[in-house]
Structure formats: C-alpha cells, structure tokens
mmCIF file of C-alpha atoms and ligand atoms in Angstrom:
data_model
loop_
_atom_site.group_PDB
_atom_site.id
_atom_site.type_symbol
_atom_site.label_atom_id
_atom_site.label_comp_id
_atom_site.label_asym_id
_atom_site.label_seq_id
_atom_site.Cartn_x
_atom_site.Cartn_y
_atom_site.Cartn_z
ATOM 1 C CA MET D 1239 -28.427 -58.083 -84.993
ATOM 2 C CA LYS D 1240 -26.487 -56.523 -88.087
ATOM 3 C CA PRO D 1241 -26.241 -52.993 -86.430
ATOM 4 C CA ASN D 1242 -27.162 -50.253 -88.813
ATOM 5 C CA MET D 1243 -24.196 -48.645 -90.222
ATOM 6 C CA GLN D 1244 -25.419 -45.876 -92.243
ATOM 7 C CA ILE D 1245 -25.307 -41.790 -91.417
ATOM 8 C CA GLN D 1246 -26.452 -38.828 -92.922
ATOM 9 C CA LEU D 1247 -23.848 -36.172 -93.408
ATOM 10 C CA CYS D 1248 -24.506 -32.920 -95.010
ATOM 11 C CA GLY D 1249 -27.299 -34.480 -97.308
ATOM 12 C CA LEU D 1250 -25.010 -37.692 -97.954
ATOM 13 C CA LYS D 1251 -25.709 -40.871 -97.169
ATOM 14 C CA LEU D 1252 -22.804 -42.318 -96.271
ATOM 15 C CA THR D 1253 -22.572 -46.569 -95.689
ATOM 16 C CA ASN D 1254 -20.383 -46.020 -92.093
ATOM 17 C CA PRO D 1255 -19.351 -43.058 -90.648
ATOM 18 C CA VAL D 1256 -15.370 -44.479 -91.502
ATOM 19 C CA ILE D 1257 -13.550 -41.784 -93.990
ATOM 20 C CA ALA D 1258 -9.657 -42.276 -94.824
ATOM 21 C CA ALA D 1259 -8.005 -38.652 -94.162
ATOM 22 C CA SER D 1260 -7.062 -36.386 -96.374
ATOM 23 C CA GLY D 1261 -2.988 -36.553 -97.056
ATOM 24 C CA THR D 1262 -2.510 -39.487 -95.343
ATOM 25 C CA PHE D 1263 -4.550 -41.535 -98.499
ATOM 26 C CA GLY D 1264 -3.204 -39.568 -101.272
ATOM 27 C CA TYR D 1265 -5.255 -38.863 -104.366
ATOM 28 C CA GLY D 1266 -7.215 -41.694 -103.401
ATOM 29 C CA VAL D 1267 -6.369 -44.370 -106.780
ATOM 30 C CA GLU D 1268 -3.495 -45.414 -105.374
ATOM 31 C CA PHE D 1269 -5.146 -47.329 -101.844
ATOM 32 C CA GLU D 1270 -7.945 -49.542 -104.700
ATOM 33 C CA GLU D 1271 -5.613 -52.578 -104.640
ATOM 34 C CA ILE D 1272 -5.317 -52.090 -100.615
ATOM 35 C CA VAL D 1273 -8.672 -51.136 -99.254
ATOM 36 C CA ASN D 1274 -11.977 -52.575 -100.496
ATOM 37 C CA PHE D 1275 -14.038 -49.036 -101.136
ATOM 38 C CA LYS D 1276 -16.960 -50.958 -100.640
ATOM 39 C CA LYS D 1277 -16.151 -51.001 -97.262
ATOM 40 C CA ILE D 1278 -15.326 -47.230 -96.088
ATOM 41 C CA GLY D 1279 -17.465 -44.653 -95.953
ATOM 42 C CA GLY D 1280 -15.567 -42.149 -98.065
ATOM 43 C CA LEU D 1281 -12.341 -41.210 -98.428
ATOM 44 C CA VAL D 1282 -10.664 -37.566 -98.527
ATOM 45 C CA THR D 1283 -8.216 -36.507 -101.599
ATOM 46 C CA LYS D 1284 -4.872 -34.765 -100.407
ATOM 47 C CA GLY D 1285 -5.018 -31.158 -100.903
ATOM 48 C CA ILE D 1286 -5.585 -29.606 -104.332
ATOM 49 C CA SER D 1287 -4.473 -26.166 -104.800
ATOM 50 C CA ARG D 1288 -5.031 -24.074 -107.970
ATOM 51 C CA GLU D 1289 -1.381 -24.895 -109.286
ATOM 52 C CA PRO D 1290 1.192 -28.108 -108.961
ATOM 53 C CA MET D 1291 2.899 -27.971 -106.047
ATOM 54 C CA ALA D 1292 6.444 -29.294 -105.397
ATOM 55 C CA GLY D 1293 5.807 -28.875 -101.800
ATOM 56 C CA ASN D 1294 9.000 -28.433 -98.673
ATOM 57 C CA GLN D 1295 12.378 -29.940 -99.203
ATOM 58 C CA SER D 1296 13.514 -32.884 -96.565
ATOM 59 C CA PRO D 1297 13.670 -33.517 -94.190
ATOM 60 C CA ARG D 1298 9.503 -33.323 -94.337
ATOM 61 C CA LEU D 1299 8.050 -36.114 -91.769
ATOM 62 C CA ILE D 1300 9.403 -37.444 -88.830
ATOM 63 C CA GLU D 1301 8.706 -39.657 -86.186
ATOM 64 C CA THR D 1302 8.331 -38.618 -81.909
ATOM 65 C CA ALA D 1303 6.293 -40.483 -79.279
ATOM 66 C CA ALA D 1304 3.169 -41.645 -80.341
ATOM 67 C CA GLY D 1305 2.943 -39.799 -83.370
ATOM 68 C CA MET D 1306 4.325 -37.970 -85.844
ATOM 69 C CA ILE D 1307 5.762 -34.448 -87.395
ATOM 70 C CA ASN D 1308 5.278 -33.314 -90.681
ATOM 71 C CA ALA D 1309 5.508 -30.193 -92.991
ATOM 72 C CA ILE D 1310 5.254 -31.857 -96.049
ATOM 73 C CA GLY D 1311 4.113 -28.434 -97.673
ATOM 74 C CA LEU D 1312 1.238 -29.636 -99.412
ATOM 75 C CA GLN D 1313 2.585 -31.133 -102.368
ATOM 76 C CA ASN D 1314 0.240 -32.033 -105.228
ATOM 77 C CA VAL D 1315 -0.540 -32.288 -108.524
ATOM 78 C CA GLY D 1316 -3.019 -29.163 -108.806
ATOM 79 C CA VAL D 1317 -6.638 -29.364 -110.143
ATOM 80 C CA GLU D 1318 -6.120 -29.786 -113.605
ATOM 81 C CA LYS D 1319 -4.384 -32.851 -113.721
ATOM 82 C CA PHE D 1320 -6.231 -33.610 -110.126
ATOM 83 C CA ILE D 1321 -9.804 -34.186 -112.469
ATOM 84 C CA SER D 1322 -7.599 -35.306 -115.638
ATOM 85 C CA ASP D 1323 -5.632 -38.272 -113.716
ATOM 86 C CA LYS D 1324 -6.857 -38.753 -110.402
ATOM 87 C CA LEU D 1325 -10.277 -38.356 -110.627
ATOM 88 C CA PRO D 1326 -11.935 -40.759 -113.038
ATOM 89 C CA PRO D 1327 -10.613 -43.701 -111.633
ATOM 90 C CA LEU D 1328 -12.369 -42.822 -108.359
ATOM 91 C CA ARG D 1329 -15.461 -43.134 -110.348
ATOM 92 C CA HIS D 1330 -15.566 -46.724 -110.322
ATOM 93 C CA TYR D 1331 -16.482 -47.200 -106.189
ATOM 94 C CA PRO D 1332 -19.943 -45.157 -106.113
ATOM 95 C CA SER D 1333 -20.540 -46.497 -102.722
ATOM 96 C CA CYS D 1334 -17.067 -44.421 -101.157
ATOM 97 C CA ALA D 1335 -17.981 -40.695 -101.158
ATOM 98 C CA VAL D 1336 -14.780 -38.524 -102.747
ATOM 99 C CA ILE D 1337 -14.418 -35.557 -100.978
ATOM 100 C CA VAL D 1338 -11.435 -33.579 -102.031
ATOM 101 C CA ASN D 1339 -9.655 -31.239 -99.694
ATOM 102 C CA VAL D 1340 -9.258 -27.667 -100.762
ATOM 103 C CA PHE D 1341 -6.601 -25.252 -100.321
ATOM 104 C CA GLY D 1342 -4.829 -21.716 -101.216
ATOM 105 C CA TYR D 1343 -2.568 -18.734 -100.111
ATOM 106 C CA ALA D 1344 -5.365 -16.423 -100.755
ATOM 107 C CA ILE D 1345 -9.387 -16.460 -101.170
ATOM 108 C CA ASP D 1346 -9.006 -16.391 -104.531
ATOM 109 C CA ASP D 1347 -6.923 -19.315 -104.785
ATOM 110 C CA TYR D 1348 -9.377 -21.378 -102.686
ATOM 111 C CA LEU D 1349 -12.244 -20.251 -105.119
ATOM 112 C CA ALA D 1350 -10.183 -21.121 -108.819
ATOM 113 C CA VAL D 1351 -9.921 -24.652 -106.866
ATOM 114 C CA ILE D 1352 -13.645 -24.982 -106.266
ATOM 115 C CA ASP D 1353 -14.823 -23.425 -109.538
ATOM 116 C CA ARG D 1354 -12.580 -25.549 -111.483
ATOM 117 C CA LEU D 1355 -13.881 -29.017 -109.343
ATOM 118 C CA ASN D 1356 -17.823 -27.680 -109.684
ATOM 119 C CA ASP D 1357 -17.445 -28.814 -112.821
ATOM 120 C CA ALA D 1358 -16.289 -32.487 -112.533
ATOM 121 C CA LYS D 1359 -18.351 -35.613 -111.992
ATOM 122 C CA GLY D 1360 -17.792 -37.960 -109.049
ATOM 123 C CA ILE D 1361 -17.291 -36.132 -106.188
ATOM 124 C CA ALA D 1362 -19.092 -35.477 -103.466
ATOM 125 C CA ALA D 1363 -18.465 -33.249 -101.400
ATOM 126 C CA TYR D 1364 -15.638 -29.666 -100.780
ATOM 127 C CA GLU D 1365 -13.216 -29.942 -97.685
ATOM 128 C CA LEU D 1366 -11.772 -26.725 -97.014
ATOM 129 C CA ASN D 1367 -8.271 -26.866 -95.607
ATOM 130 C CA ALA D 1368 -8.659 -23.785 -93.139
ATOM 131 C CA SER D 1369 -5.304 -24.732 -91.972
ATOM 132 C CA CYS D 1370 -3.065 -22.410 -94.558
ATOM 133 C CA PRO D 1371 -1.448 -18.938 -94.346
ATOM 134 C CA ASN D 1372 -3.516 -16.737 -95.823
ATOM 135 C CA THR D 1373 0.156 -14.704 -97.356
ATOM 136 C CA LYS D 1374 -1.858 -11.448 -98.241
ATOM 137 C CA HIS D 1375 -2.611 -11.072 -94.751
ATOM 138 C CA GLY D 1376 1.148 -11.240 -92.829
ATOM 139 C CA GLY D 1377 0.622 -15.582 -93.653
ATOM 140 C CA ILE D 1378 -1.469 -15.735 -90.510
ATOM 141 C CA ALA D 1379 -3.796 -19.171 -90.824
ATOM 142 C CA PHE D 1380 -7.108 -18.809 -92.310
ATOM 143 C CA GLY D 1381 -8.917 -21.120 -89.360
ATOM 144 C CA SER D 1382 -6.970 -19.183 -86.922
ATOM 145 C CA ASP D 1383 -9.154 -15.545 -87.441
ATOM 146 C CA PRO D 1384 -12.583 -15.444 -86.825
ATOM 147 C CA GLU D 1385 -13.212 -12.460 -89.763
ATOM 148 C CA MET D 1386 -10.601 -14.316 -92.001
ATOM 149 C CA LEU D 1387 -12.044 -17.234 -92.195
ATOM 150 C CA PHE D 1388 -15.197 -15.865 -92.052
ATOM 151 C CA ASP D 1389 -14.377 -14.402 -95.779
ATOM 152 C CA LEU D 1390 -13.102 -17.549 -96.401
ATOM 153 C CA VAL D 1391 -16.163 -19.690 -95.665
ATOM 154 C CA SER D 1392 -18.676 -17.269 -96.532
ATOM 155 C CA ARG D 1393 -17.205 -16.562 -100.169
ATOM 156 C CA ALA D 1394 -16.227 -20.579 -100.509
ATOM 157 C CA LYS D 1395 -19.885 -21.563 -100.027
ATOM 158 C CA SER D 1396 -21.553 -18.875 -102.222
ATOM 159 C CA ARG D 1397 -19.478 -20.920 -104.876
ATOM 160 C CA ALA D 1398 -19.387 -23.861 -103.800
ATOM 161 C CA THR D 1399 -22.372 -26.882 -105.549
ATOM 162 C CA ARG D 1400 -21.370 -29.165 -103.670
ATOM 163 C CA PRO D 1401 -21.519 -30.055 -99.758
ATOM 164 C CA LEU D 1402 -19.180 -27.431 -98.087
ATOM 165 C CA ILE D 1403 -16.621 -28.950 -95.096
ATOM 166 C CA VAL D 1404 -14.835 -27.156 -93.506
ATOM 167 C CA LYS D 1405 -11.502 -28.518 -91.892
ATOM 168 C CA LEU D 1406 -10.998 -26.208 -88.770
ATOM 169 C CA SER D 1407 -7.303 -25.557 -86.980
ATOM 170 C CA PRO D 1408 -6.556 -26.178 -83.675
ATOM 171 C CA ASN D 1409 -4.241 -23.937 -82.812
ATOM 172 C CA VAL D 1410 -6.328 -21.849 -81.454
ATOM 173 C CA THR D 1411 -7.871 -20.317 -78.494
ATOM 174 C CA SER D 1412 -11.395 -21.382 -78.606
ATOM 175 C CA ILE D 1413 -12.350 -24.010 -81.425
ATOM 176 C CA ALA D 1414 -16.100 -23.296 -80.283
ATOM 177 C CA THR D 1415 -15.604 -19.754 -80.996
ATOM 178 C CA MET D 1416 -14.039 -20.913 -85.088
ATOM 179 C CA ALA D 1417 -16.560 -23.826 -85.350
ATOM 180 C CA ALA D 1418 -19.711 -20.860 -84.656
ATOM 181 C CA THR D 1419 -17.775 -19.001 -87.328
ATOM 182 C CA ALA D 1420 -17.940 -21.632 -89.584
ATOM 183 C CA GLN D 1421 -21.375 -22.365 -89.031
ATOM 184 C CA ARG D 1422 -22.527 -18.711 -89.487
ATOM 185 C CA ALA D 1423 -20.493 -18.153 -92.622
ATOM 186 C CA GLY D 1424 -22.415 -21.219 -94.476
ATOM 187 C CA ALA D 1425 -20.231 -24.406 -93.818
ATOM 188 C CA ASP D 1426 -22.382 -27.611 -93.779
ATOM 189 C CA ALA D 1427 -20.152 -29.296 -91.998
ATOM 190 C CA ILE D 1428 -16.769 -29.108 -89.983
ATOM 191 C CA SER D 1429 -13.587 -31.250 -89.754
ATOM 192 C CA LEU D 1430 -11.422 -30.975 -86.336
ATOM 193 C CA VAL D 1431 -8.284 -31.433 -85.797
ATOM 194 C CA ASN D 1432 -5.941 -30.510 -88.543
ATOM 195 C CA THR D 1433 -2.552 -31.113 -87.528
ATOM 196 C CA PHE D 1434 -0.959 -29.078 -84.332
ATOM 197 C CA LEU D 1435 1.463 -26.928 -84.215
ATOM 198 C CA SER D 1436 4.924 -28.231 -83.297
ATOM 199 C CA LEU D 1437 9.164 -28.178 -83.110
ATOM 200 C CA SER D 1438 11.288 -31.238 -82.367
ATOM 201 C CA ILE D 1439 15.320 -30.494 -82.028
ATOM 202 C CA ASP D 1440 17.940 -32.391 -82.709
ATOM 203 C CA THR D 1441 19.883 -31.964 -80.130
ATOM 204 C CA GLU D 1442 23.217 -33.139 -81.526
ATOM 205 C CA THR D 1443 23.643 -30.595 -84.407
ATOM 206 C CA ARG D 1444 20.990 -28.152 -81.777
ATOM 207 C CA ARG D 1445 19.030 -27.789 -85.759
ATOM 208 C CA PRO D 1446 15.590 -28.277 -85.930
ATOM 209 C CA ARG D 1447 14.584 -31.807 -87.464
ATOM 210 C CA LEU D 1448 12.333 -30.923 -90.054
ATOM 211 C CA TRP D 1449 13.684 -28.418 -93.264
ATOM 212 C CA ASN D 1450 10.722 -26.316 -92.990
ATOM 213 C CA ILE D 1451 11.344 -25.792 -89.163
ATOM 214 C CA THR D 1452 8.391 -26.347 -87.842
ATOM 215 C CA GLY D 1453 5.464 -29.048 -88.582
ATOM 216 C CA GLY D 1454 2.340 -30.834 -87.589
ATOM 217 C CA LEU D 1455 2.006 -33.000 -85.232
ATOM 218 C CA SER D 1456 -0.793 -36.019 -86.075
ATOM 219 C CA GLY D 1457 -0.749 -39.561 -84.130
ATOM 220 C CA PRO D 1458 -2.305 -41.044 -81.099
ATOM 221 C CA ALA D 1459 -0.135 -38.097 -78.774
ATOM 222 C CA ILE D 1460 -2.897 -35.261 -79.697
ATOM 223 C CA LYS D 1461 -6.079 -37.458 -79.552
ATOM 224 C CA PRO D 1462 -7.095 -36.733 -76.469
ATOM 225 C CA ILE D 1463 -7.123 -32.857 -77.799
ATOM 226 C CA ALA D 1464 -9.164 -33.778 -80.254
ATOM 227 C CA VAL D 1465 -11.814 -35.184 -78.675
ATOM 228 C CA ARG D 1466 -11.874 -32.290 -76.326
ATOM 229 C CA MET D 1467 -11.975 -29.802 -78.799
ATOM 230 C CA VAL D 1468 -14.596 -32.105 -80.504
ATOM 231 C CA TRP D 1469 -16.523 -31.851 -77.714
ATOM 232 C CA GLU D 1470 -16.040 -28.078 -77.466
ATOM 233 C CA ALA D 1471 -17.518 -27.662 -80.799
ATOM 234 C CA SER D 1472 -20.755 -30.020 -80.586
ATOM 235 C CA LYS D 1473 -21.619 -27.348 -78.028
ATOM 236 C CA ALA D 1474 -21.089 -24.663 -80.603
ATOM 237 C CA ILE D 1475 -22.978 -26.206 -82.981
ATOM 238 C CA THR D 1476 -25.535 -27.610 -84.788
ATOM 239 C CA ILE D 1477 -24.097 -28.479 -87.953
ATOM 240 C CA PRO D 1478 -22.345 -32.138 -88.409
ATOM 241 C CA ILE D 1479 -18.893 -32.710 -87.258
ATOM 242 C CA ILE D 1480 -16.468 -35.125 -88.487
ATOM 243 C CA GLY D 1481 -14.207 -36.024 -85.880
ATOM 244 C CA LEU D 1482 -9.877 -37.192 -86.428
ATOM 245 C CA GLY D 1483 -6.686 -36.829 -84.618
ATOM 246 C CA GLY D 1484 -4.916 -40.212 -83.417
ATOM 247 C CA ILE D 1485 -7.503 -42.513 -84.046
ATOM 248 C CA VAL D 1486 -5.995 -46.283 -84.333
ATOM 249 C CA THR D 1487 -8.870 -48.356 -82.826
ATOM 250 C CA PRO D 1488 -12.419 -48.813 -83.483
ATOM 251 C CA GLU D 1489 -12.916 -47.620 -79.518
ATOM 252 C CA ASP D 1490 -11.069 -44.376 -80.309
ATOM 253 C CA ALA D 1491 -13.533 -43.570 -83.127
ATOM 254 C CA VAL D 1492 -15.952 -44.468 -80.516
ATOM 255 C CA GLU D 1493 -14.698 -42.191 -78.528
ATOM 256 C CA PHE D 1494 -15.189 -39.340 -80.804
ATOM 257 C CA LEU D 1495 -18.311 -39.921 -81.818
ATOM 258 C CA LEU D 1496 -19.870 -39.892 -78.491
ATOM 259 C CA ALA D 1497 -18.098 -36.492 -77.722
ATOM 260 C CA GLY D 1498 -20.340 -35.497 -80.827
ATOM 261 C CA ALA D 1499 -18.693 -36.628 -83.943
ATOM 262 C CA THR D 1500 -21.076 -37.897 -86.659
ATOM 263 C CA ALA D 1501 -18.223 -39.879 -88.475
ATOM 264 C CA VAL D 1502 -14.445 -39.932 -88.279
ATOM 265 C CA GLN D 1503 -11.295 -39.488 -90.310
ATOM 266 C CA ILE D 1504 -8.718 -42.056 -90.254
ATOM 267 C CA GLY D 1505 -4.906 -40.042 -90.934
ATOM 268 C CA THR D 1506 -1.975 -41.425 -88.966
ATOM 269 C CA ALA D 1507 -2.380 -44.711 -88.966
ATOM 270 C CA SER D 1508 -2.484 -45.216 -92.366
ATOM 271 C CA TYR D 1509 0.729 -45.034 -92.395
ATOM 272 C CA ALA D 1510 1.343 -47.950 -90.183
ATOM 273 C CA ASP D 1511 -1.339 -49.956 -91.854
ATOM 274 C CA PRO D 1512 -2.307 -49.118 -94.704
ATOM 275 C CA ARG D 1513 -5.282 -50.838 -94.095
ATOM 276 C CA ALA D 1514 -6.305 -48.806 -90.796
ATOM 277 C CA THR D 1515 -9.597 -47.224 -92.747
ATOM 278 C CA GLU D 1516 -11.017 -50.196 -92.991
ATOM 279 C CA ARG D 1517 -10.008 -52.709 -90.296
ATOM 280 C CA ILE D 1518 -11.766 -49.631 -88.331
ATOM 281 C CA ALA D 1519 -15.195 -49.117 -90.282
ATOM 282 C CA VAL D 1520 -15.256 -53.624 -89.947
ATOM 283 C CA GLY D 1521 -14.298 -52.546 -86.320
ATOM 284 C CA LEU D 1522 -16.584 -50.245 -85.696
ATOM 285 C CA GLU D 1523 -19.294 -52.110 -86.652
ATOM 286 C CA HIS D 1524 -18.373 -55.566 -84.463
ATOM 287 C CA TRP D 1525 -18.433 -53.280 -81.215
ATOM 288 C CA CYS D 1526 -21.553 -51.989 -82.210
ATOM 289 C CA ALA D 1527 -22.971 -55.228 -82.315
ATOM 290 C CA ARG D 1528 -21.034 -56.300 -79.256
ATOM 291 C CA HIS D 1529 -22.497 -53.457 -77.328
ATOM 292 C CA HIS D 1530 -26.166 -53.911 -78.975
ATOM 293 C CA VAL D 1531 -26.421 -49.938 -80.908
ATOM 294 C CA ALA D 1532 -28.818 -51.164 -83.212
ATOM 295 C CA ASN D 1533 -27.970 -47.367 -85.211
ATOM 296 C CA VAL D 1534 -24.208 -46.082 -85.533
ATOM 297 C CA ALA D 1535 -25.688 -42.613 -85.593
ATOM 298 C CA ASP D 1536 -27.233 -42.809 -81.911
ATOM 299 C CA LEU D 1537 -23.318 -42.893 -80.587
ATOM 300 C CA THR D 1538 -23.032 -39.213 -81.573
ATOM 301 C CA GLY D 1539 -23.381 -37.076 -78.495
ATOM 302 C CA ALA D 1540 -24.002 -40.300 -76.666
ATOM 303 C CA LEU D 1541 -21.253 -38.885 -73.971
ATOM 304 C CA ASP D 1542 -22.489 -39.821 -70.579
ATOM 305 C CA LEU D 1543 -21.377 -36.788 -68.104
ATOM 306 C CA THR D 1544 -21.863 -38.451 -64.603
ATOM 307 C CA GLN D 1545 -18.959 -38.434 -63.435
ATOM 308 C CA PRO D 1546 -16.623 -41.547 -62.836
ATOM 309 C CA GLY D 1547 -17.263 -42.792 -59.367
ATOM 310 C CA SER D 1548 -20.251 -41.398 -59.039
ATOM 311 C CA SER D 1549 -23.063 -43.574 -58.395
HETATM 312 C C1 FMN E 740 1.894 -36.235 -94.155
HETATM 313 C C2 FMN E 740 0.435 -35.734 -93.659
HETATM 314 C C3 FMN E 740 -0.425 -34.823 -94.777
HETATM 315 C C4 FMN E 740 -1.250 -34.623 -94.630
HETATM 316 N N1 FMN E 740 -1.534 -33.657 -95.559
HETATM 317 C C5 FMN E 740 -2.904 -33.009 -95.313
HETATM 318 C C6 FMN E 740 -3.783 -32.272 -96.297
HETATM 319 O O1 FMN E 740 -3.360 -32.044 -97.184
HETATM 320 N N2 FMN E 740 -5.088 -31.039 -96.062
HETATM 321 C C7 FMN E 740 -5.675 -31.337 -94.951
HETATM 322 O O2 FMN E 740 -6.476 -31.019 -94.875
HETATM 323 N N3 FMN E 740 -5.078 -32.241 -94.195
HETATM 324 C C8 FMN E 740 -3.751 -32.515 -93.856
HETATM 325 N N4 FMN E 740 -3.418 -33.495 -93.014
HETATM 326 C C9 FMN E 740 -3.638 -33.860 -91.415
HETATM 327 C C10 FMN E 740 -4.592 -35.253 -91.572
HETATM 328 O O3 FMN E 740 -5.532 -35.377 -92.268
HETATM 329 C C11 FMN E 740 -5.051 -35.007 -90.654
HETATM 330 O O4 FMN E 740 -5.900 -34.069 -89.768
HETATM 331 C C12 FMN E 740 -4.016 -35.228 -89.089
HETATM 332 O O5 FMN E 740 -2.660 -36.482 -89.473
HETATM 333 C C13 FMN E 740 -4.722 -35.934 -87.987
HETATM 334 O O6 FMN E 740 -5.005 -36.823 -87.898
HETATM 335 P P1 FMN E 740 -4.676 -38.035 -87.521
HETATM 336 O O7 FMN E 740 -3.881 -37.767 -86.084
HETATM 337 O O8 FMN E 740 -5.570 -39.737 -87.168
HETATM 338 O O9 FMN E 740 -3.545 -38.322 -88.445
HETATM 339 C C14 FMN E 740 -1.647 -34.175 -93.255
HETATM 340 C C15 FMN E 740 -1.443 -34.769 -92.155
HETATM 341 C C16 FMN E 740 -0.355 -35.599 -92.597
HETATM 342 C C17 FMN E 740 0.014 -36.763 -91.344
#
C-alpha cells in the first residue's frame, strides 16, 4: 500500500513533509535542474532583507567534525530584486510550497520586507528568522529574549497576509519558553533549530578560522540536540513544529517527526548531496511503506517513552 505522505501545516497542504532549509538551497531557482520540485514538500529561500546585503568577508564557511560552521552574514539581493528576478520561475512549481525566509536588524526592517512580499504572488508562507541581532538593543538576538521575540512576532503577525512560521534560535536556556512565547504572539508554526553559536581556532596561527570570529554550527553534529529541543517545544505548544538540524537520512527525519515535528527541513546535507531533500522525501515514503505507516502524519509525536531495556 502506498502511504499517504500529504500533511497539513498551518493551512498549507504539502505533498510531503520534507522541505529544503533556508540558506542551503539558494533562492530555490538554482536547484530547478537538480531537484525534482514535484517530489519535495516545499523550499525555504535564503534570508531576504529590506536592502541588498553583501555578507561577511571570507573565510565564512568551514568544515568541522560532523558538520560545518558558517558566518555568511545573510548575503542576499534584497526584497525588490527577489520579487522581480528570483520569485517568478518558482511559480512553475505550484505543488512545491515556496516559503520566504525574512530577517532584519530592527522590527521595522522585518515589517518592510513582509509588507513588500504581501503584494507578490506565488508565496505560501513566511519564515521569520528570529536569530538576528537587534541592533537597537545592543545586538541581542530577537530569539533569545522572550519580550523581544513577543514584540517581533506579534507585530509581524499583524502585517503578514500569509501564515507566519517563526524560526527559533537554539541559543537559549529554555526552548519551551521561547516556543510558548512565539505561539502566544500569534505564530502559526515554529521551525527549530537554527545554527548553534560556535568558535573554531587555527592552532598554528592562534586565530579564529572565520573572518567573523564566531559562526553557526550545523550538520549531523547538532542532530541529537535539535531532536531534544523539538521534543521539549512540542510539550509546550499546540501549533505545528518544523524540525531540522543535521538530517541526512530518512531515519533522521523520522526521529524529528516522532519527537513532535509535523514537517522537517534539510539544510547542510544539500552541500554534500544537492539532491538530499528529494532523496530524503522519497526515502521517507519507502520507510513508511516498509513500516506499514499508512499516514506519515501519524508519526508526529508518536515517540514511545518506554525506556529501553524495560518490558
Ligand atoms: C550556509 C548556511 C546559511 C544559512 N542561512 C540561513 C538563513 O539565511 N536564514 C535562516 O533562517 N537560517 C539559515 N541557515 C540555517 C539553516 O537553515 C538550518 O537551520 C541549520 O543549518 C540547521 O540545519 P542543518 O543542520 O540541516 O543544516 C543557514 C545555514 C547554513 C549552513
């Protein structure tokens, strides 16, 4: 029997729960010759800002054990050019949900991007990157302070004409508190996790390996932490969760679903295998068939807490 891979996510009907993650899939259009967009649930564009941004100087991406650290600095063409040049080709793939990742360094910056995107066709939802530093408040990330997060999300929600997914920062003490805050402020869903703040040092030069000094750790190294955070968040909220962090195989995706995610995103894996999102989406369907799971949605939160070893 063919499993039903469709899922509902804050009013969106997705072909399957596997989505390409922000910053690792370009603007989407770069992958149209590589990935069969009919086989993936959706894609998240790289972060889009009010004005174009050049990003940080090199080196801005390094490999680590089981992952990588990036400090790209959110380079992008800005919202105007995104709408005129990058978005139109994506309208050829109506079954693939196009989610636009939005960021800013002040709430007004986020709102300006949302206002502009509201007028554009072919967007399924917005994903708000809450890991950005609030330059008006000493550079503390919006997503690491409950009050700032509440302010950002509630104001963004009042402007967005599409579902609002809030991407939380994992660099917090209590992810449950931040997830509950996002829900209270009106988020339609949350995605977690973004990258973990990290530092890598070249012992020969005694200097940081990245121009920006610190960067964000992603890839398989972070997966067990991300799964734990999805599980903790799922107990604190009722809105859907998109889980991500280090997913490389279909089984990795299943872990996130069992922990409470409704959908998953594939990030760093696309660097080693540009077709990873499609491969995992197809593999997840096979996994469901092999395990007699008729509806992929039934996996969400189906974690059995019976401890290993007990009968
Ligand atoms: C090079 C790179 C660029 C990224 N850019 C963004 C971005 O623009 N906005 C965002 O919300 N997350 C961004 N991320 C974070 C990823 O979307 C994802 O949350 C993180 O890498 C963890 O998932 P993974 O281990 O599957 O990569 C970026 C990650 C990488 C590696």
